[in-house]
PDB file of C-alpha atoms in Angstrom:
ATOM      1  CA  MET A   1       0.000   0.000   0.000  1.00 81.00           C
ATOM      2  CA  SER A   2       1.329   3.420  -0.990  1.00 89.00           C
ATOM      3  CA  PHE A   3       1.407   6.102   1.710  1.00 92.00           C
ATOM      4  CA  TYR A   4       1.291   8.793  -0.996  1.00 94.00           C
ATOM      5  CA  ALA A   5      -1.875   7.236  -2.473  1.00 94.00           C
ATOM      6  CA  TYR A   6      -3.300   7.035   1.057  1.00 95.00           C
ATOM      7  CA  SER A   7      -2.583  10.718   1.620  1.00 95.00           C
ATOM      8  CA  ILE A   8      -4.005  11.686  -1.817  1.00 96.00           C
ATOM      9  CA  PHE A   9      -7.184   9.779  -0.965  1.00 96.00           C
ATOM     10  CA  ASN A  10      -7.551  11.433   2.455  1.00 97.00           C
ATOM     11  CA  LEU A  11      -6.589  14.922   1.279  1.00 98.00           C
ATOM     12  CA  THR A  12      -9.186  14.707  -1.501  1.00 97.00           C
ATOM     13  CA  LYS A  13     -11.842  13.281   0.800  1.00 97.00           C
ATOM     14  CA  SER A  14     -11.197  16.102   3.281  1.00 98.00           C
ATOM     15  CA  VAL A  15     -11.359  18.839   0.628  1.00 98.00           C
ATOM     16  CA  ASN A  16     -14.601  17.416  -0.748  1.00 98.00           C
ATOM     17  CA  ALA A  17     -16.143  17.495   2.748  1.00 98.00           C
ATOM     18  CA  ILE A  18     -15.909  21.323   2.815  1.00 98.00           C
ATOM     19  CA  PRO A  19     -18.226  23.041   0.272  1.00 98.00           C
ATOM     20  CA  ASN A  20     -16.225  26.297   0.302  1.00 98.00           C
ATOM     21  CA  LEU A  21     -13.178  24.419  -1.003  1.00 98.00           C
ATOM     22  CA  ARG A  22     -15.148  23.164  -4.011  1.00 97.00           C
ATOM     23  CA  TYR A  23     -15.993  26.561  -5.484  1.00 96.00           C
ATOM     24  CA  ALA A  24     -14.762  27.652  -8.886  1.00 93.00           C
ATOM     25  CA  HIS A  25     -14.876  30.925 -10.779  1.00 91.00           C
ATOM     26  CA  ILE A  26     -15.835  30.119 -14.365  1.00 90.00           C
ATOM     27  CA  ASP A  27     -17.048  32.635 -16.964  1.00 90.00           C
ATOM     28  CA  ASN A  28     -17.630  35.229 -14.229  1.00 90.00           C
ATOM     29  CA  GLN A  29     -19.871  32.806 -12.330  1.00 93.00           C
ATOM     30  CA  LEU A  30     -19.331  31.194  -8.952  1.00 95.00           C
ATOM     31  CA  VAL A  31     -19.777  27.432  -9.365  1.00 95.00           C
ATOM     32  CA  GLU A  32     -19.773  24.739  -6.687  1.00 97.00           C
ATOM     33  CA  TRP A  33     -18.444  21.415  -7.944  1.00 97.00           C
ATOM     34  CA  GLN A  34     -20.130  18.310  -6.578  1.00 97.00           C
ATOM     35  CA  GLU A  35     -16.692  16.746  -6.286  1.00 96.00           C
ATOM     36  CA  LEU A  36     -13.079  17.698  -6.835  1.00 97.00           C
ATOM     37  CA  VAL A  37     -10.714  15.144  -8.321  1.00 96.00           C
ATOM     38  CA  PRO A  38      -7.076  15.006  -7.272  1.00 97.00           C
ATOM     39  CA  THR A  39      -4.393  16.009  -9.692  1.00 96.00           C
ATOM     40  CA  PHE A  40      -1.098  15.023  -8.169  1.00 95.00           C
ATOM     41  CA  THR A  41       2.553  15.128  -9.042  1.00 92.00           C
ATOM     42  CA  HIS A  42       4.846  12.156  -9.393  1.00 92.00           C
ATOM     43  CA  PHE A  43       8.634  12.431  -9.454  1.00 90.00           C
ATOM     44  CA  ASN A  44      10.740  10.340 -11.814  1.00 87.00           C
ATOM     45  CA  GLN A  45      13.982   9.686  -9.917  1.00 85.00           C
ATOM     46  CA  GLU A  46      15.954   8.792 -13.049  1.00 87.00           C
ATOM     47  CA  THR A  47      15.137  11.942 -15.031  1.00 88.00           C
ATOM     48  CA  GLU A  48      14.562  14.164 -11.972  1.00 90.00           C
ATOM     49  CA  LEU A  49      11.408  15.458 -13.654  1.00 89.00           C
ATOM     50  CA  PHE A  50       7.887  15.442 -12.299  1.00 91.00           C
ATOM     51  CA  TYR A  51       4.584  15.033 -14.056  1.00 93.00           C
ATOM     52  CA  SER A  52       0.942  15.493 -13.116  1.00 95.00           C
ATOM     53  CA  LEU A  53      -1.687  12.768 -13.147  1.00 97.00           C
ATOM     54  CA  TRP A  54      -5.221  12.576 -11.819  1.00 96.00           C
ATOM     55  CA  LEU A  55      -7.735  10.076 -10.482  1.00 95.00           C
ATOM     56  CA  GLU A  56     -11.490  10.290 -11.012  1.00 91.00           C
ATOM     57  CA  GLY A  57     -14.512   8.605  -9.451  1.00 81.00           C
ATOM     58  CA  LEU A  58     -12.705   6.570  -6.835  1.00 78.00           C
ATOM     59  CA  THR A  59     -14.462   6.160  -3.516  1.00 84.00           C
ATOM     60  CA  ASP A  60     -12.273   3.863  -1.430  1.00 92.00           C
ATOM     61  CA  TYR A  61      -8.602   3.692  -0.588  1.00 93.00           C
ATOM     62  CA  LYS A  62      -7.956   0.290  -2.153  1.00 93.00           C
ATOM     63  CA  SER A  63      -9.197   1.433  -5.571  1.00 93.00           C
ATOM     64  CA  VAL A  64      -7.196   4.672  -5.278  1.00 94.00           C
ATOM     65  CA  ASP A  65      -4.064   2.683  -4.422  1.00 95.00           C
ATOM     66  CA  ARG A  66      -4.640   0.280  -7.324  1.00 95.00           C
ATOM     67  CA  GLU A  67      -5.303   3.060  -9.867  1.00 95.00           C
ATOM     68  CA  TYR A  68      -2.434   5.175  -8.548  1.00 95.00           C
ATOM     69  CA  LYS A  69       0.035   2.313  -9.044  1.00 96.00           C
ATOM     70  CA  LYS A  70      -1.407   1.597 -12.497  1.00 96.00           C
ATOM     71  CA  LEU A  71      -0.965   5.244 -13.582  1.00 96.00           C
ATOM     72  CA  ILE A  72       2.571   5.460 -12.191  1.00 95.00           C
ATOM     73  CA  LYS A  73       3.536   2.341 -14.121  1.00 95.00           C
ATOM     74  CA  GLU A  74       1.795   3.483 -17.319  1.00 96.00           C
ATOM     75  CA  TYR A  75       3.496   6.898 -17.353  1.00 95.00           C
ATOM     76  CA  ALA A  76       6.821   5.878 -15.768  1.00 91.00           C
ATOM     77  CA  ASN A  77       8.926   7.005 -18.748  1.00 89.00           C
ATOM     78  CA  THR A  78       7.038  10.136 -19.729  1.00 92.00           C
ATOM     79  CA  THR A  79       8.770  13.461 -20.210  1.00 89.00           C
ATOM     80  CA  ASP A  80       5.458  15.314 -20.570  1.00 92.00           C
ATOM     81  CA  ILE A  81       4.330  17.369 -17.568  1.00 92.00           C
ATOM     82  CA  ALA A  82       0.691  16.369 -18.236  1.00 94.00           C
ATOM     83  CA  PRO A  83       0.817  13.006 -20.033  1.00 96.00           C
ATOM     84  CA  MET A  84      -2.903  12.326 -19.544  1.00 96.00           C
ATOM     85  CA  GLY A  85      -3.861  15.417 -21.556  1.00 94.00           C
ATOM     86  CA  ASP A  86      -6.016  18.297 -20.413  1.00 91.00           C
ATOM     87  CA  VAL A  87      -6.608  18.364 -16.678  1.00 91.00           C
ATOM     88  CA  PRO A  88     -10.293  18.274 -15.656  1.00 93.00           C
ATOM     89  CA  PRO A  89     -11.652  21.659 -14.495  1.00 92.00           C
ATOM     90  CA  ASN A  90     -12.809  20.337 -11.099  1.00 95.00           C
ATOM     91  CA  VAL A  91      -9.476  19.541  -9.487  1.00 95.00           C
ATOM     92  CA  VAL A  92      -7.632  19.921  -6.243  1.00 96.00           C
ATOM     93  CA  ASN A  93      -3.882  20.212  -6.828  1.00 94.00           C
ATOM     94  CA  ILE A  94      -1.808  17.917  -4.615  1.00 95.00           C
ATOM     95  CA  SER A  95       1.954  17.689  -4.486  1.00 92.00           C
ATOM     96  CA  SER A  96       4.527  16.343  -2.099  1.00 93.00           C
ATOM     97  CA  ILE A  97       8.019  17.270  -1.006  1.00 92.00           C
ATOM     98  CA  PRO A  98       8.899  13.933   0.618  1.00 91.00           C
ATOM     99  CA  TRP A  99      12.556  14.879   1.090  1.00 92.00           C
ATOM    100  CA  MET A 100      11.970  17.515   3.767  1.00 91.00           C
ATOM    101  CA  HIS A 101       9.814  18.369   6.726  1.00 89.00           C
ATOM    102  CA  PHE A 102       8.658  21.997   6.589  1.00 89.00           C
ATOM    103  CA  GLU A 103       6.736  24.518   8.648  1.00 83.00           C
ATOM    104  CA  HIS A 104       5.562  26.640   5.717  1.00 79.00           C
ATOM    105  CA  PHE A 105       5.440  26.328   1.959  1.00 75.00           C
ATOM    106  CA  SER A 106       4.089  28.779  -0.593  1.00 78.00           C
ATOM    107  CA  SER A 107       3.472  28.174  -4.273  1.00 72.00           C
ATOM    108  CA  GLN A 108       2.028  30.799  -6.560  1.00 65.00           C
ATOM    109  CA  ALA A 109       1.729  28.626  -9.670  1.00 60.00           C
ATOM    110  CA  ALA A 110      -1.726  28.273 -11.191  1.00 55.00           C
ATOM    111  CA  ALA A 111      -2.498  24.896 -12.738  1.00 52.00           C
ATOM    112  CA  ASN A 112      -5.620  26.203 -14.462  1.00 54.00           C
ATOM    113  CA  LYS A 113      -7.549  29.421 -14.989  1.00 62.00           C
ATOM    114  CA  ASN A 114      -9.733  28.867 -11.915  1.00 64.00           C
ATOM    115  CA  ASN A 115      -7.931  30.894  -9.265  1.00 79.00           C
ATOM    116  CA  LEU A 116     -10.091  29.327  -6.526  1.00 89.00           C
ATOM    117  CA  THR A 117      -8.531  25.882  -7.006  1.00 88.00           C
ATOM    118  CA  PRO A 118      -7.034  24.637  -3.713  1.00 93.00           C
ATOM    119  CA  MET A 119      -3.358  23.670  -3.784  1.00 94.00           C
ATOM    120  CA  ILE A 120      -2.119  21.223  -1.157  1.00 96.00           C
ATOM    121  CA  THR A 121       1.506  20.362  -0.470  1.00 95.00           C
ATOM    122  CA  SER A 122       2.657  17.705   1.966  1.00 95.00           C
ATOM    123  CA  GLY A 123       6.166  17.093   3.213  1.00 95.00           C
ATOM    124  CA  LYS A 124       8.309  14.389   4.714  1.00 94.00           C
ATOM    125  CA  TYR A 125       6.632  12.563   7.551  1.00 91.00           C
ATOM    126  CA  GLU A 126       8.551  11.972  10.760  1.00 93.00           C
ATOM    127  CA  LYS A 127       7.980   9.625  13.665  1.00 92.00           C
ATOM    128  CA  VAL A 128       7.725  11.480  16.976  1.00 94.00           C
ATOM    129  CA  GLY A 129       7.030   9.139  19.855  1.00 96.00           C
ATOM    130  CA  SER A 130       4.132   6.953  18.788  1.00 93.00           C
ATOM    131  CA  LYS A 131       2.886   9.417  16.152  1.00 91.00           C
ATOM    132  CA  LEU A 132       3.676  10.085  12.516  1.00 89.00           C
ATOM    133  CA  LEU A 133       3.776  13.818  11.805  1.00 93.00           C
ATOM    134  CA  MET A 134       3.491  15.100   8.250  1.00 94.00           C
ATOM    135  CA  PRO A 135       3.449  18.777   7.334  1.00 96.00           C
ATOM    136  CA  VAL A 136       0.535  19.808   5.129  1.00 97.00           C
ATOM    137  CA  ASN A 137       0.066  23.225   3.571  1.00 95.00           C
ATOM    138  CA  ILE A 138      -3.105  24.331   1.806  1.00 95.00           C
ATOM    139  CA  LYS A 139      -3.316  27.409  -0.425  1.00 93.00           C
ATOM    140  CA  VAL A 140      -6.836  28.754  -0.775  1.00 94.00           C
ATOM    141  CA  HIS A 141      -8.481  31.916  -2.038  1.00 92.00           C
ATOM    142  CA  HIS A 142      -9.836  34.170   0.695  1.00 92.00           C
ATOM    143  CA  ALA A 143     -12.805  35.174  -1.494  1.00 91.00           C
ATOM    144  CA  THR A 144     -14.465  31.818  -0.746  1.00 95.00           C
ATOM    145  CA  VAL A 145     -12.462  30.287   2.100  1.00 96.00           C
ATOM    146  CA  ASP A 146     -11.825  31.666   5.564  1.00 96.00           C
ATOM    147  CA  GLY A 147      -9.786  30.380   8.491  1.00 97.00           C
ATOM    148  CA  TYR A 148     -12.878  28.564   9.723  1.00 98.00           C
ATOM    149  CA  HIS A 149     -13.012  26.453   6.545  1.00 98.00           C
ATOM    150  CA  VAL A 150      -9.274  25.751   6.691  1.00 98.00           C
ATOM    151  CA  THR A 151      -9.747  24.560  10.284  1.00 98.00           C
ATOM    152  CA  LEU A 152     -12.583  22.265   9.179  1.00 99.00           C
ATOM    153  CA  PHE A 153     -10.326  20.878   6.454  1.00 98.00           C
ATOM    154  CA  PHE A 154      -7.487  20.093   8.879  1.00 98.00           C
ATOM    155  CA  GLU A 155      -9.839  18.579  11.463  1.00 98.00           C
ATOM    156  CA  THR A 156     -11.375  16.353   8.783  1.00 98.00           C
ATOM    157  CA  LEU A 157      -7.950  15.404   7.427  1.00 98.00           C
ATOM    158  CA  GLN A 158      -6.681  14.469  10.897  1.00 97.00           C
ATOM    159  CA  ARG A 159      -9.748  12.305  11.498  1.00 97.00           C
ATOM    160  CA  GLU A 160      -9.353  10.557   8.122  1.00 95.00           C
ATOM    161  CA  MET A 161      -5.610   9.980   8.517  1.00 94.00           C
ATOM    162  CA  ASN A 162      -6.172   8.490  11.986  1.00 92.00           C
ATOM    163  CA  ARG A 163      -8.443   5.737  10.612  1.00 86.00           C
TER     164      ARG A 163
END
């Protein structure tokens, strides 16, 4: 079982639990997606390049893990940043920096034209006592998300990761 797939599953589940994180600004209209799908980065250690993939319509961890491993194998030798083609409009951007533990991370890159798209970055997890601690940063747009919603996200994520 892949810990990265497990975290992608739980990060996505937690984002989808908070309506304010599912808003989009499309054609000057505020839209609420029924569901966001994860677009996530994968790092090719041989080429030292990363690429973005996504998973749709998966409801349980085992299917996410299976599909994640299938996609990684299928696109293992790609040099394209988006080998699956156009990214769906209803995404949450997920990336990982598994080489370092951090206290803050900021990324200003926009993966699509919807500036309300959440961007989540996780870091290296560390064992402290009996707990695994993993830094998680979420970038949101204050027009639709406040500190209250970010708190709900982190509470939901903690609950899901503890299962």
